[in-house]
Amino acid sequence: MNKMKFAFMLATILAFSTKIYGQTTQPNEKKWGAEINILWPIYPGNIYKGQATYESWRKNDLAGDVYVGFHIRPSEFRKEEGDFANYALTFGYRQFIWKGLHLELYNAFGPGFNRNNAVDGKDYTSWDYEVGLLAGYRWEFLKKEKRESLKFSPYLSTQHGFYYLAAQSNPHPIIGSTGERPIYVGTLNLGIKF
């Protein structure tokens, strides 16, 4: 549980750090955004993720986005676990370092369901908390002058990093598992700023 408290505290500190830098966003800059992960429904498959973003501050290339969204994995059969599904509220902070280059602190909280467990045949419901650290780049489709003249501006971003299941209220047994480990993740997000 200490990992969960630390991750939440870090996310809160980063989100409120916007006051340190001050807000120098230009009047025509688009602050809101929406994006969906177009990779995960295809690979690894059956995972759907979307989020709303808000640029909380900007100073030239340095900027900070906060976001909130969802993560949905409908029920699927896994031979080591049984029938598995999970749903989560996601939230975090994205720190832009130079142009579209950024680091992201990811958090997800929600229920996980394991039915007909492969080890003992029981059903499990657990409230899970996952954290992640990602690095990526956002490519704007339009030049800055064109983005400023339109109501919305499309972009594509990719990220790579690691997620870790930091806490579970009711873990279920998994064949061959020796405990939770960080897992590599890659994303491909299609988004718009408005």
Short mmCIF file of C-alpha atoms in Angstrom, two decimals:
data_model
loop_
_atom_site.label_atom_id
_atom_site.label_comp_id
_atom_site.label_asym_id
_atom_site.label_seq_id
_atom_site.Cartn_x
_atom_site.Cartn_y
_atom_site.Cartn_z
CA MET A 1 0.00 0.00 0.00
CA ASN A 2 3.00 2.36 0.50
CA LYS A 3 3.67 2.22 -3.26
CA MET A 4 0.10 3.32 -3.91
CA LYS A 5 0.39 6.28 -1.53
CA PHE A 6 3.73 7.30 -3.06
CA ALA A 7 2.40 7.16 -6.65
CA PHE A 8 -0.71 9.16 -5.73
CA MET A 9 1.38 11.75 -3.89
CA LEU A 10 3.76 12.07 -6.87
CA ALA A 11 0.86 12.51 -9.31
CA THR A 12 -0.66 15.20 -7.08
CA ILE A 13 2.65 17.07 -6.76
CA LEU A 14 3.20 17.02 -10.52
CA ALA A 15 -0.35 18.16 -11.25
CA PHE A 16 -0.09 21.10 -8.87
CA SER A 17 3.44 22.02 -9.99
CA THR A 18 1.85 24.08 -12.74
CA LYS A 19 1.66 27.00 -10.34
CA ILE A 20 5.48 27.04 -10.07
CA TYR A 21 5.99 27.78 -13.76
CA GLY A 22 3.10 30.13 -14.33
CA GLN A 23 0.85 30.00 -17.34
CA THR A 24 2.14 31.60 -20.53
CA THR A 25 -0.16 29.89 -23.04
CA GLN A 26 -0.97 32.11 -26.02
CA PRO A 27 -4.64 33.13 -26.47
CA ASN A 28 -5.03 31.06 -29.68
CA GLU A 29 -3.44 27.92 -28.24
CA LYS A 30 -5.76 24.97 -27.80
CA LYS A 31 -5.77 23.73 -24.22
CA TRP A 32 -8.22 20.79 -24.34
CA GLY A 33 -7.67 17.49 -26.10
CA ALA A 34 -9.12 14.02 -26.57
CA GLU A 35 -7.29 10.88 -27.65
CA ILE A 36 -7.84 7.17 -28.15
CA ASN A 37 -5.29 4.39 -28.29
CA ILE A 38 -5.68 2.92 -31.79
CA LEU A 39 -3.11 0.14 -31.25
CA TRP A 40 -4.50 -1.80 -28.26
CA PRO A 41 -7.81 -2.94 -29.82
CA ILE A 42 -5.66 -4.66 -32.48
CA TYR A 43 -2.52 -5.59 -30.52
CA PRO A 44 -2.52 -7.08 -27.92
CA GLY A 45 -6.26 -6.92 -28.69
CA ASN A 46 -9.50 -6.46 -26.76
CA ILE A 47 -8.26 -3.39 -24.81
CA TYR A 48 -9.87 0.03 -25.26
CA LYS A 49 -8.40 3.25 -23.86
CA GLY A 50 -9.36 6.89 -24.26
CA GLN A 51 -8.77 10.11 -22.36
CA ALA A 52 -9.39 13.83 -22.16
CA THR A 53 -6.37 16.08 -21.73
CA TYR A 54 -5.89 19.65 -20.53
CA GLU A 55 -2.76 21.74 -21.01
CA SER A 56 -2.38 23.22 -17.56
CA TRP A 57 0.67 25.36 -18.32
CA ARG A 58 3.14 26.22 -21.08
CA LYS A 59 6.41 28.12 -21.30
CA ASN A 60 7.81 27.81 -24.84
CA ASP A 61 8.49 24.08 -25.44
CA LEU A 62 7.99 23.17 -21.79
CA ALA A 63 4.40 22.30 -21.00
CA GLY A 64 2.32 20.12 -18.71
CA ASP A 65 -0.86 18.19 -19.50
CA VAL A 66 -3.12 16.56 -16.96
CA TYR A 67 -5.51 13.87 -18.16
CA VAL A 68 -8.37 11.64 -17.10
CA GLY A 69 -9.79 8.71 -19.03
CA PHE A 70 -10.80 5.07 -19.10
CA HIS A 71 -9.31 1.64 -19.70
CA ILE A 72 -11.64 -1.22 -20.67
CA ARG A 73 -10.70 -4.87 -21.14
CA PRO A 74 -13.88 -6.92 -21.72
CA SER A 75 -13.94 -10.51 -20.57
CA GLU A 76 -11.55 -12.90 -22.30
CA PHE A 77 -10.33 -16.41 -21.55
CA ARG A 78 -6.71 -16.82 -20.41
CA LYS A 79 -5.49 -20.38 -19.94
CA GLU A 80 -3.34 -19.45 -16.90
CA GLU A 81 -6.15 -17.50 -15.16
CA GLY A 82 -9.62 -18.34 -16.49
CA ASP A 83 -12.07 -15.65 -17.64
CA PHE A 84 -10.58 -12.19 -16.98
CA ALA A 85 -11.84 -8.62 -17.38
CA ASN A 86 -10.91 -5.24 -15.93
CA TYR A 87 -12.15 -1.66 -16.07
CA ALA A 88 -10.34 1.41 -14.77
CA LEU A 89 -10.42 5.16 -14.39
CA THR A 90 -7.08 6.49 -15.60
CA PHE A 91 -5.42 9.76 -14.64
CA GLY A 92 -1.98 11.28 -14.77
CA TYR A 93 0.42 13.96 -15.84
CA ARG A 94 2.37 14.42 -19.08
CA GLN A 95 5.48 16.63 -18.98
CA PHE A 96 6.59 18.01 -22.36
CA ILE A 97 10.34 18.61 -22.47
CA TRP A 98 11.03 19.72 -26.04
CA LYS A 99 8.44 20.10 -28.80
CA GLY A 100 6.46 16.80 -28.65
CA LEU A 101 8.97 14.87 -26.53
CA HIS A 102 7.42 14.01 -23.18
CA LEU A 103 7.40 11.86 -20.04
CA GLU A 104 4.16 10.59 -18.56
CA LEU A 105 3.14 9.40 -15.11
CA TYR A 106 0.18 7.03 -15.48
CA ASN A 107 -2.30 5.84 -12.84
CA ALA A 108 -5.27 3.48 -13.19
CA PHE A 109 -7.79 2.43 -10.55
CA GLY A 110 -10.72 0.07 -10.99
CA PRO A 111 -12.19 -3.41 -10.60
CA GLY A 112 -10.72 -6.60 -12.02
CA PHE A 113 -12.81 -9.75 -12.45
CA ASN A 114 -11.59 -13.35 -12.63
CA ARG A 115 -14.28 -15.99 -13.17
CA ASN A 116 -13.74 -19.77 -13.21
CA ASN A 117 -10.15 -19.40 -12.02
CA ALA A 118 -7.82 -21.89 -13.74
CA VAL A 119 -6.20 -22.88 -10.41
CA ASP A 120 -9.15 -23.32 -8.03
CA GLY A 121 -12.31 -22.71 -10.09
CA LYS A 122 -13.40 -19.80 -7.84
CA ASP A 123 -14.53 -16.30 -8.83
CA TYR A 124 -12.48 -13.26 -7.74
CA THR A 125 -13.26 -9.54 -7.76
CA SER A 126 -10.45 -7.14 -6.89
CA TRP A 127 -9.96 -3.38 -6.80
CA ASP A 128 -6.63 -2.78 -8.52
CA TYR A 129 -4.24 0.17 -8.68
CA GLU A 130 -1.70 0.34 -11.50
CA VAL A 131 1.09 2.86 -12.04
CA GLY A 132 3.24 3.52 -15.08
CA LEU A 133 6.07 5.61 -16.43
CA LEU A 134 6.23 6.29 -20.17
CA ALA A 135 8.32 8.33 -22.60
CA GLY A 136 7.02 9.39 -25.98
CA TYR A 137 6.63 11.92 -28.75
CA ARG A 138 3.57 13.77 -30.12
CA TRP A 139 3.52 14.64 -33.85
CA GLU A 140 1.25 17.48 -34.89
CA PHE A 141 -0.30 16.95 -38.34
CA LEU A 142 -0.54 20.69 -39.07
CA LYS A 143 1.93 23.56 -38.89
CA LYS A 144 1.51 25.97 -35.97
CA GLU A 145 -0.05 28.76 -38.08
CA LYS A 146 -2.66 26.35 -39.49
CA ARG A 147 -3.39 24.87 -36.02
CA GLU A 148 -4.09 28.32 -34.63
CA SER A 149 -6.59 29.17 -37.38
CA LEU A 150 -8.67 25.98 -37.05
CA LYS A 151 -11.09 24.99 -34.26
CA PHE A 152 -9.30 21.69 -33.74
CA SER A 153 -5.89 20.23 -34.50
CA PRO A 154 -5.19 16.48 -35.02
CA TYR A 155 -2.08 14.71 -33.76
CA LEU A 156 -0.53 11.27 -33.35
CA SER A 157 1.58 10.22 -30.37
CA THR A 158 3.49 7.12 -29.44
CA GLN A 159 4.80 6.13 -26.04
CA HIS A 160 6.89 3.35 -24.56
CA GLY A 161 7.42 2.43 -20.93
CA PHE A 162 6.34 0.19 -18.10
CA TYR A 163 3.17 -0.43 -16.09
CA TYR A 164 3.17 -2.08 -12.68
CA LEU A 165 0.22 -3.46 -10.70
CA ALA A 166 1.01 -1.76 -7.40
CA ALA A 167 -1.96 -2.90 -5.30
CA GLN A 168 -4.83 -5.42 -5.40
CA SER A 169 -7.58 -5.84 -2.83
CA ASN A 170 -8.17 -9.52 -3.70
CA PRO A 171 -5.46 -11.09 -5.90
CA HIS A 172 -6.30 -14.30 -7.76
CA PRO A 173 -3.94 -17.25 -8.33
CA ILE A 174 -2.27 -17.56 -11.75
CA ILE A 175 -0.64 -20.73 -13.06
CA GLY A 176 3.16 -20.31 -13.11
CA SER A 177 3.10 -16.80 -11.56
CA THR A 178 5.60 -15.85 -8.87
CA GLY A 179 4.18 -12.35 -8.31
CA GLU A 180 3.63 -9.06 -10.09
CA ARG A 181 6.39 -7.62 -12.28
CA PRO A 182 6.58 -4.47 -14.39
CA ILE A 183 5.37 -5.06 -17.94
CA TYR A 184 6.48 -3.25 -21.09
CA VAL A 185 3.77 -1.21 -22.84
CA GLY A 186 3.67 0.70 -26.09
CA THR A 187 0.85 3.00 -27.22
CA LEU A 188 -0.25 4.68 -30.44
CA ASN A 189 -2.70 7.50 -29.72
CA LEU A 190 -4.76 9.43 -32.23
CA GLY A 191 -5.93 12.74 -30.82
CA ILE A 192 -7.24 16.22 -31.38
CA LYS A 193 -6.63 19.47 -29.53
CA PHE A 194 -9.41 22.05 -29.37
#
